[in-house]
mmCIF file of C-alpha atoms in Angstrom:
data_model
loop_
_atom_site.group_PDB
_atom_site.id
_atom_site.type_symbol
_atom_site.label_atom_id
_atom_site.label_comp_id
_atom_site.label_asym_id
_atom_site.label_seq_id
_atom_site.Cartn_x
_atom_site.Cartn_y
_atom_site.Cartn_z
ATOM 1 C CA MET A 1 126.320 70.203 63.996
ATOM 2 C CA LYS A 2 123.502 72.860 63.926
ATOM 3 C CA LEU A 3 120.260 72.222 65.935
ATOM 4 C CA ILE A 4 117.276 73.489 66.870
ATOM 5 C CA LEU A 5 115.771 72.615 70.908
ATOM 6 C CA LEU A 6 112.429 73.136 71.002
ATOM 7 C CA GLY A 7 109.739 71.974 74.595
ATOM 8 C CA ALA A 8 108.398 73.202 77.012
ATOM 9 C CA PRO A 9 110.184 75.340 79.926
ATOM 10 C CA GLY A 10 112.100 72.450 81.937
ATOM 11 C CA ALA A 11 111.555 70.034 79.890
ATOM 12 C CA GLY A 12 115.945 69.911 79.271
ATOM 13 C CA LYS A 13 116.257 72.456 76.453
ATOM 14 C CA GLY A 14 119.178 74.171 79.054
ATOM 15 C CA THR A 15 120.854 70.419 79.850
ATOM 16 C CA VAL A 16 120.307 68.734 76.816
ATOM 17 C CA ALA A 17 122.351 71.631 75.051
ATOM 18 C CA LYS A 18 125.000 71.786 77.017
ATOM 19 C CA LEU A 19 125.723 68.128 76.733
ATOM 20 C CA LEU A 20 125.861 67.937 73.310
ATOM 21 C CA THR A 21 128.019 71.330 72.566
ATOM 22 C CA LYS A 22 130.588 69.500 75.317
ATOM 23 C CA ILE A 23 130.657 66.039 72.323
ATOM 24 C CA ASP A 24 131.154 68.478 69.114
ATOM 25 C CA GLY A 25 131.975 71.975 70.505
ATOM 26 C CA SER A 26 128.831 73.639 69.261
ATOM 27 C CA VAL A 27 127.303 76.660 71.121
ATOM 28 C CA GLN A 28 124.878 76.808 73.141
ATOM 29 C CA ILE A 29 122.337 79.957 72.044
ATOM 30 C CA SER A 30 119.545 81.556 74.384
ATOM 31 C CA THR A 31 116.870 83.672 73.506
ATOM 32 C CA GLY A 32 117.447 85.221 76.583
ATOM 33 C CA ASP A 33 120.888 84.507 77.013
ATOM 34 C CA ILE A 34 121.917 87.135 73.291
ATOM 35 C CA LEU A 35 119.033 89.553 74.479
ATOM 36 C CA ARG A 36 120.804 89.688 77.707
ATOM 37 C CA GLY A 37 123.998 90.001 75.682
ATOM 38 C CA ALA A 38 123.160 92.252 73.563
ATOM 39 C CA VAL A 39 122.461 94.115 75.872
ATOM 40 C CA ALA A 40 125.339 93.750 77.703
ATOM 41 C CA ALA A 41 127.548 95.097 75.012
ATOM 42 C CA GLY A 42 125.666 98.003 74.357
ATOM 43 C CA THR A 43 124.351 97.226 70.474
ATOM 44 C CA GLU A 44 122.224 99.283 68.817
ATOM 45 C CA LEU A 45 119.926 96.392 68.663
ATOM 46 C CA GLY A 46 120.790 95.506 72.549
ATOM 47 C CA LYS A 47 119.461 99.007 73.973
ATOM 48 C CA GLN A 48 116.697 98.513 71.917
ATOM 49 C CA ALA A 49 115.374 95.763 73.495
ATOM 50 C CA GLN A 50 117.278 97.116 76.942
ATOM 51 C CA ALA A 51 113.994 99.512 76.558
ATOM 52 C CA ALA A 52 111.562 97.908 75.582
ATOM 53 C CA MET A 53 112.254 95.281 78.575
ATOM 54 C CA LYS A 54 111.931 98.173 81.275
ATOM 55 C CA ALA A 55 108.608 99.702 79.854
ATOM 56 C CA GLY A 56 107.466 96.004 80.651
ATOM 57 C CA ASP A 57 106.617 95.026 77.256
ATOM 58 C CA LEU A 58 107.693 92.320 74.587
ATOM 59 C CA VAL A 59 111.203 92.187 72.982
ATOM 60 C CA SER A 60 109.692 92.122 68.742
ATOM 61 C CA ASP A 61 110.778 89.125 66.594
ATOM 62 C CA ASP A 62 112.048 92.366 64.506
ATOM 63 C CA LEU A 63 114.095 92.465 67.112
ATOM 64 C CA ILE A 64 115.350 89.615 68.673
ATOM 65 C CA MET A 65 116.191 88.465 64.663
ATOM 66 C CA GLY A 66 118.585 90.977 64.482
ATOM 67 C CA ILE A 67 120.477 89.764 67.373
ATOM 68 C CA MET A 68 119.821 86.612 66.431
ATOM 69 C CA GLU A 69 121.427 87.473 63.498
ATOM 70 C CA GLU A 70 124.365 89.664 64.725
ATOM 71 C CA ARG A 71 125.139 85.757 66.753
ATOM 72 C CA LEU A 72 124.715 83.506 64.516
ATOM 73 C CA GLN A 73 127.695 85.863 62.579
ATOM 74 C CA GLU A 74 130.459 85.433 65.219
ATOM 75 C CA ASP A 75 132.564 83.516 64.700
ATOM 76 C CA ASP A 76 132.049 79.876 67.644
ATOM 77 C CA CYS A 77 129.096 79.945 65.370
ATOM 78 C CA LYS A 78 130.963 78.245 62.637
ATOM 79 C CA SER A 79 131.492 75.630 64.118
ATOM 80 C CA GLY A 80 127.879 75.121 64.430
ATOM 81 C CA TYR A 81 125.396 76.070 67.540
ATOM 82 C CA LEU A 82 121.519 74.841 69.232
ATOM 83 C CA LEU A 83 119.515 77.248 69.884
ATOM 84 C CA ASP A 84 117.838 76.518 73.436
ATOM 85 C CA GLY A 85 114.419 76.883 72.839
ATOM 86 C CA PHE A 86 114.162 79.715 69.239
ATOM 87 C CA PRO A 87 112.352 79.568 67.558
ATOM 88 C CA ARG A 88 108.792 80.429 69.539
ATOM 89 C CA THR A 89 106.419 80.794 67.140
ATOM 90 C CA ILE A 90 105.291 80.539 63.429
ATOM 91 C CA PRO A 91 106.664 83.710 62.567
ATOM 92 C CA GLN A 92 110.704 83.256 64.530
ATOM 93 C CA ALA A 93 110.720 80.181 62.150
ATOM 94 C CA GLU A 94 109.786 81.769 58.983
ATOM 95 C CA ALA A 95 112.920 84.558 59.384
ATOM 96 C CA LEU A 96 115.435 82.252 60.914
ATOM 97 C CA LYS A 97 113.980 80.030 57.542
ATOM 98 C CA ALA A 98 114.516 83.081 55.823
ATOM 99 C CA LEU A 99 118.130 84.068 57.960
ATOM 100 C CA LEU A 100 120.167 80.502 57.003
ATOM 101 C CA GLU A 101 118.459 81.388 54.072
ATOM 102 C CA LYS A 102 120.536 84.891 53.094
ATOM 103 C CA MET A 103 123.271 83.576 54.789
ATOM 104 C CA GLY A 104 123.816 80.319 53.057
ATOM 105 C CA GLU A 105 122.954 77.746 55.621
ATOM 106 C CA LYS A 106 120.938 74.783 56.813
ATOM 107 C CA LEU A 107 120.224 73.161 60.057
ATOM 108 C CA ASP A 108 120.643 69.992 60.868
ATOM 109 C CA ALA A 109 117.973 68.891 62.820
ATOM 110 C CA ALA A 110 114.936 69.839 65.400
ATOM 111 C CA VAL A 111 113.989 68.175 67.949
ATOM 112 C CA GLU A 112 111.422 68.355 70.570
ATOM 113 C CA ILE A 113 111.518 67.309 74.191
ATOM 114 C CA GLN A 114 108.646 65.957 75.818
ATOM 115 C CA VAL A 115 108.782 65.517 79.470
ATOM 116 C CA PRO A 116 104.749 64.866 81.002
ATOM 117 C CA ARG A 117 103.221 67.425 82.382
ATOM 118 C CA ASP A 118 103.704 66.951 86.198
ATOM 119 C CA VAL A 119 107.830 67.029 85.528
ATOM 120 C CA ILE A 120 108.092 69.623 84.350
ATOM 121 C CA LEU A 121 107.100 71.451 87.270
ATOM 122 C CA ASP A 122 108.594 69.614 89.921
ATOM 123 C CA ARG A 123 111.235 71.006 88.079
ATOM 124 C CA LEU A 124 110.177 74.584 87.664
ATOM 125 C CA THR A 125 109.096 74.486 91.274
ATOM 126 C CA THR A 126 112.435 73.783 92.721
ATOM 127 C CA ARG A 127 114.686 75.561 90.188
ATOM 128 C CA ARG A 128 117.069 78.786 91.237
ATOM 129 C CA THR A 129 118.148 81.393 88.873
ATOM 130 C CA CYS A 130 121.770 83.571 89.607
ATOM 131 C CA GLU A 131 120.587 86.773 89.572
ATOM 132 C CA ASP A 132 123.789 88.217 87.862
ATOM 133 C CA CYS A 133 125.046 84.929 85.852
ATOM 134 C CA GLY A 134 122.079 83.004 84.794
ATOM 135 C CA ALA A 135 123.660 79.784 86.048
ATOM 136 C CA ILE A 136 120.984 77.035 87.036
ATOM 137 C CA TYR A 137 120.257 74.937 90.173
ATOM 138 C CA ASN A 138 118.008 73.007 91.285
ATOM 139 C CA VAL A 139 117.267 71.918 95.406
ATOM 140 C CA LYS A 140 116.566 69.110 95.263
ATOM 141 C CA SER A 141 118.991 67.476 92.157
ATOM 142 C CA ASN A 142 122.069 70.518 92.137
ATOM 143 C CA PRO A 143 122.067 72.865 94.222
ATOM 144 C CA THR A 144 124.390 75.969 95.712
ATOM 145 C CA LYS A 145 126.768 74.649 98.102
ATOM 146 C CA VAL A 146 125.207 77.712 99.648
ATOM 147 C CA GLU A 147 121.770 78.267 99.989
ATOM 148 C CA GLY A 148 120.596 80.435 97.709
ATOM 149 C CA VAL A 149 124.446 81.273 97.131
ATOM 150 C CA CYS A 150 125.190 80.761 93.396
ATOM 151 C CA ASP A 151 128.819 78.787 93.345
ATOM 152 C CA LYS A 152 130.083 79.674 89.754
ATOM 153 C CA CYS A 153 129.932 84.098 91.075
ATOM 154 C CA GLY A 154 128.158 84.584 94.467
ATOM 155 C CA GLY A 155 125.404 86.055 93.330
ATOM 156 C CA ALA A 156 121.985 85.034 94.603
ATOM 157 C CA ALA A 157 120.512 81.924 93.344
ATOM 158 C CA ILE A 158 116.459 82.479 93.093
ATOM 159 C CA GLN A 159 113.168 81.494 92.344
ATOM 160 C CA ARG A 160 112.044 83.192 89.506
ATOM 161 C CA GLU A 161 108.745 84.328 90.021
ATOM 162 C CA ASP A 162 107.053 82.330 87.242
ATOM 163 C CA GLU A 163 108.659 79.659 87.582
ATOM 164 C CA THR A 164 106.372 79.174 91.649
ATOM 165 C CA GLU A 165 103.556 76.960 91.578
ATOM 166 C CA GLU A 166 100.974 79.728 91.520
#
């Protein structure tokens, strides 16, 4: 299955993607994950993305599309993929359409997950993310075994600055 999952931060895209990938063996791909992966791998595009992020700039659509193209051509994507929160803009959607045409692929569906604002705010303000491996927890529904410590890697499970009530 080749699918796009769209929705606001905290809508549950990542959770739904994890469930679906267990069912059909596809892979979950999020922009943040592929950016971190390209930076960690030290690819040329990863180095460019890292430079932009260190400078406090947004990573350009061209750079994101280059990294996305590299990711979609990896072997594990042959059995299908779920794009988690991508594309975010109309130019990204147009670039993705052109990329898929170039690759000779078609999406099976695009799904928007809609959740009430108060539910999203509650989810985001109680969410904790591991600084090291990116694992996601929720202090109410899925807390870490030891407060503030990631169960998977032992890193710090923190509340991101953009996930506070302010």
